[in-house]
mmCIF file of N, CA and C in Angstrom:
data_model
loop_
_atom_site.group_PDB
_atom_site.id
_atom_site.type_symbol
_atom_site.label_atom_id
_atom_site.label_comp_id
_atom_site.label_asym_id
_atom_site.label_seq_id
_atom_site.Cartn_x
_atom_site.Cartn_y
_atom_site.Cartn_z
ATOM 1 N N UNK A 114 0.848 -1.175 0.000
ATOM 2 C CA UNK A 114 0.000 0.000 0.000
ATOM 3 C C UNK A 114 0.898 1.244 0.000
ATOM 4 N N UNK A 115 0.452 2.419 -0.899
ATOM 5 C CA UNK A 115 1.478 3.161 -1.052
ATOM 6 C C UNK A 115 0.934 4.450 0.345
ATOM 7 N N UNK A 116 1.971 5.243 0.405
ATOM 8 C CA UNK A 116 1.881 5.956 1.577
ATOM 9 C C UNK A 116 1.794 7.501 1.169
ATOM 10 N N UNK A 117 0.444 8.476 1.129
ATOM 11 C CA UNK A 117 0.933 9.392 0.417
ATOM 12 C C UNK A 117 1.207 10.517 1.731
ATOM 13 N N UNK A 118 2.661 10.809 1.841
ATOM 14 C CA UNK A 118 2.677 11.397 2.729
ATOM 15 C C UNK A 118 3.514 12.628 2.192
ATOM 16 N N UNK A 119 3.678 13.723 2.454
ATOM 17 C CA UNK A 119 4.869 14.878 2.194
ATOM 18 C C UNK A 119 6.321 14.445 2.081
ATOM 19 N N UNK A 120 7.080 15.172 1.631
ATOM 20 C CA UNK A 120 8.756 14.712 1.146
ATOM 21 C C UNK A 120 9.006 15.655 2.312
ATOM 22 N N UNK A 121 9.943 14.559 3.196
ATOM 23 C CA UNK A 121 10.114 15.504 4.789
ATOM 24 C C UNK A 121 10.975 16.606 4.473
ATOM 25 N N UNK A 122 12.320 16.231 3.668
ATOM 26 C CA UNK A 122 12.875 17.722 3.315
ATOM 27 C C UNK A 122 12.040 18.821 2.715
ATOM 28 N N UNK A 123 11.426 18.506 1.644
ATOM 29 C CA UNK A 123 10.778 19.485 1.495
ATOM 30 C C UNK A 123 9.531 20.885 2.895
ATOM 31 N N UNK A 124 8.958 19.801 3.135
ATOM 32 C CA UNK A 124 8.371 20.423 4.593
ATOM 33 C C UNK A 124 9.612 21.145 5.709
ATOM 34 N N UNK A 125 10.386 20.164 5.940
ATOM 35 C CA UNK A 125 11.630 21.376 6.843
ATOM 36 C C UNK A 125 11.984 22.561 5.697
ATOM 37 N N UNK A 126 11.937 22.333 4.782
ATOM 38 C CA UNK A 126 12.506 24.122 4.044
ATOM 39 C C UNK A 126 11.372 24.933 3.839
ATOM 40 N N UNK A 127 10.439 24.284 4.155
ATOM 41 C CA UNK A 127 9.312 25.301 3.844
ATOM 42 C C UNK A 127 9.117 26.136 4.985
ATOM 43 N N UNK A 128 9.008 25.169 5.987
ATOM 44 C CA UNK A 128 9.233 25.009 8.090
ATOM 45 C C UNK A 128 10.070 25.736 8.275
ATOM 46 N N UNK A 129 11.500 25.975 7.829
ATOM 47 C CA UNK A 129 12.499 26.567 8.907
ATOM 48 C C UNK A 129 13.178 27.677 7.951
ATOM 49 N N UNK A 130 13.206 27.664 6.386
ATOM 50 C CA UNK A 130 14.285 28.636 5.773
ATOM 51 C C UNK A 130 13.262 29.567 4.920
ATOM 52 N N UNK A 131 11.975 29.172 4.861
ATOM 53 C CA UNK A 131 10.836 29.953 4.273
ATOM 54 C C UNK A 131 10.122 30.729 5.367
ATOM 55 N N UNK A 132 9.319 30.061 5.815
ATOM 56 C CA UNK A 132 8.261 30.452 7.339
ATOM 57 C C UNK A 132 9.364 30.681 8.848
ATOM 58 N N UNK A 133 10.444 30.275 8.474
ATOM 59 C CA UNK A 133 11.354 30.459 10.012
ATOM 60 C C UNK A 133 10.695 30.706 11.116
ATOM 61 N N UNK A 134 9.542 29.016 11.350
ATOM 62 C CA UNK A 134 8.926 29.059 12.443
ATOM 63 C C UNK A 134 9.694 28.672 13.464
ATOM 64 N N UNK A 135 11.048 28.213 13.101
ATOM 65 C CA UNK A 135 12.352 28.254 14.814
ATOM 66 C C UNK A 135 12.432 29.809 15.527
ATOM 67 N N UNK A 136 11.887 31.061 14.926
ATOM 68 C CA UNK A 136 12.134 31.971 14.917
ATOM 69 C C UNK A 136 10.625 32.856 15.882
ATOM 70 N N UNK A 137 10.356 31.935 16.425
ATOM 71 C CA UNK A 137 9.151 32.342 16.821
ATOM 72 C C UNK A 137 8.801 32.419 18.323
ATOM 73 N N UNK A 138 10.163 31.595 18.613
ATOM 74 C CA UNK A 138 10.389 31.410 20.072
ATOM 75 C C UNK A 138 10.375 32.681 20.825
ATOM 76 N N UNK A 139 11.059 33.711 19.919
ATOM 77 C CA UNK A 139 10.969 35.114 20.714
ATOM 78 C C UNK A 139 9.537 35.835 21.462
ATOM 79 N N UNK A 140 8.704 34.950 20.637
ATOM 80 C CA UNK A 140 7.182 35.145 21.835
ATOM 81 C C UNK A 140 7.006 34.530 22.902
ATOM 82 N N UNK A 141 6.628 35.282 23.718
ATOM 83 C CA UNK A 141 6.493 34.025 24.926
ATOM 84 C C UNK A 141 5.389 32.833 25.013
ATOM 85 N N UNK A 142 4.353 33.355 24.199
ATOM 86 C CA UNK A 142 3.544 31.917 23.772
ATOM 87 C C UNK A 142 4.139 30.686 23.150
ATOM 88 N N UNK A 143 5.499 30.931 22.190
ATOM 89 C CA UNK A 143 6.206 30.026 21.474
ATOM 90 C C UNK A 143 7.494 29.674 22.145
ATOM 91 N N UNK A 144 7.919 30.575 23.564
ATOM 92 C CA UNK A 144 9.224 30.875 23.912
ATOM 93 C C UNK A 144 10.095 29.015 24.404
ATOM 94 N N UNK A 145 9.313 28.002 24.776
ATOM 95 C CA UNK A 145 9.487 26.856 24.544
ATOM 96 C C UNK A 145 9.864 25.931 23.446
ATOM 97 N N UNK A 146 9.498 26.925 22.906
ATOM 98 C CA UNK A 146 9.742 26.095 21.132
ATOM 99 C C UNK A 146 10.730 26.144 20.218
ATOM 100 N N UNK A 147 11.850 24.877 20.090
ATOM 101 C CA UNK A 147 12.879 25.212 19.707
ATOM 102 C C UNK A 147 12.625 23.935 17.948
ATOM 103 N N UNK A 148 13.509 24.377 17.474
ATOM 104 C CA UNK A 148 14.021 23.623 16.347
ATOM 105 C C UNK A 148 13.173 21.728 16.490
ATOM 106 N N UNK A 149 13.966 21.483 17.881
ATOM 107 C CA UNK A 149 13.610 19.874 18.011
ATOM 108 C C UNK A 149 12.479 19.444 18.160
ATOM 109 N N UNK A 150 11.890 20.658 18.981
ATOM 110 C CA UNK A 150 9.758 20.430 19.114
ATOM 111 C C UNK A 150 9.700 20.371 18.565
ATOM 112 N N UNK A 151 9.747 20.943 17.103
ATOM 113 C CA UNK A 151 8.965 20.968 15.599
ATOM 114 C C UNK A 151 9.026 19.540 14.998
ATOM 115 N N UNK A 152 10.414 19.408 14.806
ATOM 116 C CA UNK A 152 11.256 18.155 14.496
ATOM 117 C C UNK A 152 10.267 17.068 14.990
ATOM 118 N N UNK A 153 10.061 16.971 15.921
ATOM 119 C CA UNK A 153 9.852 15.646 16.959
ATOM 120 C C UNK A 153 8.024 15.551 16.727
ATOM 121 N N UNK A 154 7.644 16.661 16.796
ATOM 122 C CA UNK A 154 6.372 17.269 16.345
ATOM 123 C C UNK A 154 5.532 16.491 15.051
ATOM 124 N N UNK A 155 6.584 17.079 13.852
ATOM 125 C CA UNK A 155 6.197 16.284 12.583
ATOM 126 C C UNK A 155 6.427 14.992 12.453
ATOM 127 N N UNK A 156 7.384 14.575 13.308
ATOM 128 C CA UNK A 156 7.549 13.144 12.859
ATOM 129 C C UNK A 156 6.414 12.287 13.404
ATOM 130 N N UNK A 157 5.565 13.134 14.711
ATOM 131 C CA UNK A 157 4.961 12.005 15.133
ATOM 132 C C UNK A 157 3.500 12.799 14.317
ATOM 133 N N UNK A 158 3.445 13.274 14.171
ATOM 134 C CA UNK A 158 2.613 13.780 12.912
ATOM 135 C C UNK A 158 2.395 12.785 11.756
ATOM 136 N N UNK A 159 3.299 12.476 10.705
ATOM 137 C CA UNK A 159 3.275 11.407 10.231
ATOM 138 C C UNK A 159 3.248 10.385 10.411
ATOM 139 N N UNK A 160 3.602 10.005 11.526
ATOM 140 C CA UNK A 160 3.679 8.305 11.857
ATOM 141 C C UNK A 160 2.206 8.390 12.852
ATOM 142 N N UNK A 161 1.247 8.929 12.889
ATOM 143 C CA UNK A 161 -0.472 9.078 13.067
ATOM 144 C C UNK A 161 -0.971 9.047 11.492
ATOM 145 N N UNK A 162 -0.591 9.814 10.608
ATOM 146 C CA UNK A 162 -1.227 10.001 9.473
ATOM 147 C C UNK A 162 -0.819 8.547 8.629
ATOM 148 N N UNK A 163 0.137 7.691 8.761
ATOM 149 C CA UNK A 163 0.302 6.693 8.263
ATOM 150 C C UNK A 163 -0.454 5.526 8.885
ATOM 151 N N UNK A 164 -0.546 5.696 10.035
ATOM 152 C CA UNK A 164 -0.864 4.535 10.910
ATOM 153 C C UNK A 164 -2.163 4.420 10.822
ATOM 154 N N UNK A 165 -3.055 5.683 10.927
ATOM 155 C CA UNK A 165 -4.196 5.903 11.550
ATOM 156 C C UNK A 165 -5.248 6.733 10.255
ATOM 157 N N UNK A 166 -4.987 7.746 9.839
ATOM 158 C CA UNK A 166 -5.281 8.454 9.085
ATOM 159 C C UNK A 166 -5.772 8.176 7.662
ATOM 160 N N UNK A 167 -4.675 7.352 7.058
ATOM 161 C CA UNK A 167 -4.707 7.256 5.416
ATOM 162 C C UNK A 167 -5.519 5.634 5.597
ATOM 163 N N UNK A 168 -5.098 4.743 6.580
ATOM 164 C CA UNK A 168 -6.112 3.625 5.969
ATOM 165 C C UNK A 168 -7.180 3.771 6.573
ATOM 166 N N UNK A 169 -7.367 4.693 6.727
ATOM 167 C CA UNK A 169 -9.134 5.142 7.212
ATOM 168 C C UNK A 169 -9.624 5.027 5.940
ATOM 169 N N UNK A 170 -8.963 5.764 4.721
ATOM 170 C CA UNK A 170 -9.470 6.206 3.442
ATOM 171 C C UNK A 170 -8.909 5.258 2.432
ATOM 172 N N UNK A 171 -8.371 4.057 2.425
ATOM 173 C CA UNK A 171 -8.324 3.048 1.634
ATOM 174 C C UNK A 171 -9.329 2.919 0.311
ATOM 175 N N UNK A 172 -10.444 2.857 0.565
ATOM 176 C CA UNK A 172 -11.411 3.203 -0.451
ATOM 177 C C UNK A 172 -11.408 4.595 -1.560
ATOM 178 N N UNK A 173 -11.554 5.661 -0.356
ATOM 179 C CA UNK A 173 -11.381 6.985 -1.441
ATOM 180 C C UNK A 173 -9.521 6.702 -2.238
ATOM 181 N N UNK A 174 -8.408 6.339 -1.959
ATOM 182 C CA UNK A 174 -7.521 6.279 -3.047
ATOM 183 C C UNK A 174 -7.077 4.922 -3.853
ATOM 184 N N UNK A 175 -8.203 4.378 -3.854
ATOM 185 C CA UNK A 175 -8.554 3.590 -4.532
ATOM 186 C C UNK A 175 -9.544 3.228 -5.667
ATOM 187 N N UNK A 176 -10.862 4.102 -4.914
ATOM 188 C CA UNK A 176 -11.881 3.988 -5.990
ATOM 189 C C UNK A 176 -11.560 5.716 -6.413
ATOM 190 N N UNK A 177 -11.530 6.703 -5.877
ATOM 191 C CA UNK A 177 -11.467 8.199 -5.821
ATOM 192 C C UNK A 177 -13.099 8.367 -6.267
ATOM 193 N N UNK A 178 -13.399 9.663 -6.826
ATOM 194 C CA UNK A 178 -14.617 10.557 -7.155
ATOM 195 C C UNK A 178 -15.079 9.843 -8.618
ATOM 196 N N UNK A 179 -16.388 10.341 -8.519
ATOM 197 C CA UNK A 179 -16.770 9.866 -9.901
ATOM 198 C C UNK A 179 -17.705 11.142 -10.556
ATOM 199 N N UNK A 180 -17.576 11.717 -11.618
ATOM 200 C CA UNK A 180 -18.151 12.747 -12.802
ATOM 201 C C UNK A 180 -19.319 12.410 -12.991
ATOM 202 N N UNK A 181 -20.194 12.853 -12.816
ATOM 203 C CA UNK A 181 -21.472 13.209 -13.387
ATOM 204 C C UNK A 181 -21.755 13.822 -14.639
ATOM 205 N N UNK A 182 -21.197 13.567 -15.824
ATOM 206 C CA UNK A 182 -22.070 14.603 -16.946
ATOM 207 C C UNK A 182 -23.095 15.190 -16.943
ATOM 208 N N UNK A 183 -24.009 14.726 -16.687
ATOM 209 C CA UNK A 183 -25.497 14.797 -16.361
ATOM 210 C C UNK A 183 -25.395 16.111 -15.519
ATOM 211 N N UNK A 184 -24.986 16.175 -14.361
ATOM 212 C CA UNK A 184 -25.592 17.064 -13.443
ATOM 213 C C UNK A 184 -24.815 17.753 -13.579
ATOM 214 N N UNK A 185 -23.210 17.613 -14.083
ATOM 215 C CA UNK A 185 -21.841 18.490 -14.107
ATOM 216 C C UNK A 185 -21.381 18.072 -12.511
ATOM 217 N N UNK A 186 -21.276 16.923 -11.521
ATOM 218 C CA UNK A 186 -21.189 17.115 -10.281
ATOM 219 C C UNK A 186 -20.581 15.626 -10.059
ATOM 220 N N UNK A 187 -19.601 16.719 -9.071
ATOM 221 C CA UNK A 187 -18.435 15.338 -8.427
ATOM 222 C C UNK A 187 -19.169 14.711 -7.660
ATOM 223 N N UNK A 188 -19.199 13.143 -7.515
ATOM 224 C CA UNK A 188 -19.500 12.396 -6.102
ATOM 225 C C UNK A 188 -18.564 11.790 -5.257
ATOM 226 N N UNK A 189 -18.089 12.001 -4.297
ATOM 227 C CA UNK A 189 -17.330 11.157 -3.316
ATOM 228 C C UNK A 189 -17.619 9.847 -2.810
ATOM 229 N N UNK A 190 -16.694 8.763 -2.597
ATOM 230 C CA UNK A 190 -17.248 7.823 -2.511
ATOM 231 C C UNK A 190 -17.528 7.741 -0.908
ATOM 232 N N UNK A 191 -18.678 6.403 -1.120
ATOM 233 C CA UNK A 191 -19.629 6.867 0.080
ATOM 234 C C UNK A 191 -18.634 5.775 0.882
ATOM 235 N N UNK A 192 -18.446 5.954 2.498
ATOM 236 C CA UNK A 192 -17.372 5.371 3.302
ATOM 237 C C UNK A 192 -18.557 4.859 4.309
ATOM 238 N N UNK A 193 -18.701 3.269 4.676
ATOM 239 C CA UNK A 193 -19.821 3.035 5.558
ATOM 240 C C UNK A 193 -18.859 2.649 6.947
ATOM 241 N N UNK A 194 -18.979 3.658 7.847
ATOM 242 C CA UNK A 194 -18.969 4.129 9.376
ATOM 243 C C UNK A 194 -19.906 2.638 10.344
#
């Protein structure tokens, strides 16, 4: 089963040399928050979204949406809960 998750380098350059959310610590709401929170943060971020998250939706990236000509209208597939 494939895993569609973000390219982690990509997310740290977006994270730290674009948004320079390490840089945020200077608030005192963030003043705890260093480089490694984030770090430690996303990783367990993904390893929920792999574990837990994506084979929830096994069906939707598998079957995905289906076109309506008729009405012009996307349908999602229906997930029975």
């Amino acid at each position: 089963m494939q895993k569609y998750l973000i390219d982690h380098r990509d997310l740290l350059f977006a994270l730290f040399e674009f948004l320079e959310v390490d840089k945020m610590n200077r608030f005192q709401r963030f003043e705890n928050f260093d480089r490694a929170v984030y770090e430690e943060t996303i990783r367990l971020a993904k390893k929920i979204a792999a574990q837990s998250v994506f084979p929830a939706n096994v069906t939707g990236h598998t079957e995905g949406c289906h076109y309506d000509p008729q009405t012009k209208s996307v349908r999602l597939i229906t997930i029975g809960l």
